């Protein structure tokens, strides 16, 4: 269950000079208060969505939202709209969205980095590299492990198991799961497999 809701905060209160109260007609005692409503998820502000504003009289304590102001108080309406327009939601009301955006950018960046690594690892294979491969007919994933790397070819052994998990390394990368027969693949074979989506990832243990 996701807990979300809305909340609001006061942003500013400022005098509205030159206008008179629509109720008590006292001059120069009107003020404008602008608030900002925001959506929160688990009480973390996600984004602001509305800026309610009220006009209030400090003499008679009268208070009006924009729509409640009488037609003849057009000067107050205009001043209130101007204050509303000039008011920005406080930055912290965007914090949830900022965190989400950072998360998405980070994830995209990580997958690009991962893609670059794959190309680099394929171009210069090493013994111990693990290729994630996808079976064309079953659509399941399995592993090939490089046991020897030569200038233009690699000798690989294949995992005897496959899984529908597209990140099968944790599950399948155990010595006893691999067969003993080696298959030799050329650099060109590997690139072809990668371009056809048959080789989906390369992992290398960093020492
Ligand atoms: Zn008043």
Coordinates of N, CA, C and O and ligand atoms in Angstrom, one line a residue, residues 21-26 30 57-62 64, ligand 1:
X21 N -11.0 47.7 2.2 CA -11.7 46.4 2.5 C -13.2 46.4 2.0 O -13.9 47.4 2.1
X22 N -13.6 45.4 1.3 CA -14.9 45.3 0.8 C -16.0 45.3 1.9 O -17.2 45.6 1.6
X23 N -15.7 45.0 3.1 CA -16.6 44.9 4.2 C -16.7 46.2 5.0 O -17.7 46.9 5.1
X24 N -15.5 46.6 5.6 CA -15.5 47.7 6.5 C -15.0 49.0 5.8 O -15.0 50.1 6.4
X25 N -14.5 48.8 4.5 CA -14.1 50.0 3.7 C -12.9 50.7 4.3 O -12.6 51.8 3.8
X26 N -12.2 50.1 5.2 CA -11.0 50.7 5.7 C -9.9 50.6 4.6 O -9.7 49.6 4.0
X30 N -5.6 45.9 3.9 CA -5.8 44.6 3.2 C -4.5 43.9 3.0 O -3.5 44.6 2.7
X57 N -8.5 41.4 5.8 CA -8.5 42.7 6.3 C -8.1 42.7 7.8 O -8.6 42.0 8.6
X58 N -7.0 43.5 8.1 CA -6.5 43.5 9.4 C -7.3 44.3 10.4 O -7.1 44.3 11.6
X59 N -8.3 45.1 9.8 CA -9.1 45.9 10.6 C -10.3 45.1 11.1 O -10.6 45.0 12.3
X60 N -11.1 44.5 10.2 CA -12.3 43.8 10.6 C -12.1 42.3 10.6 O -13.1 41.5 10.9
X61 N -10.9 41.8 10.3 CA -10.6 40.4 10.2 C -11.4 39.6 9.2 O -11.5 38.4 9.2
X62 N -12.0 40.3 8.2 CA -12.6 39.7 7.1 C -11.6 38.9 6.2 O -10.5 39.3 6.1
X64 N -11.3 36.5 2.5 CA -12.0 36.1 1.2 C -11.0 35.3 0.3 O -9.9 35.7 0.1
Ligands
LIG1 ZN1 -12.3 45.2 6.9

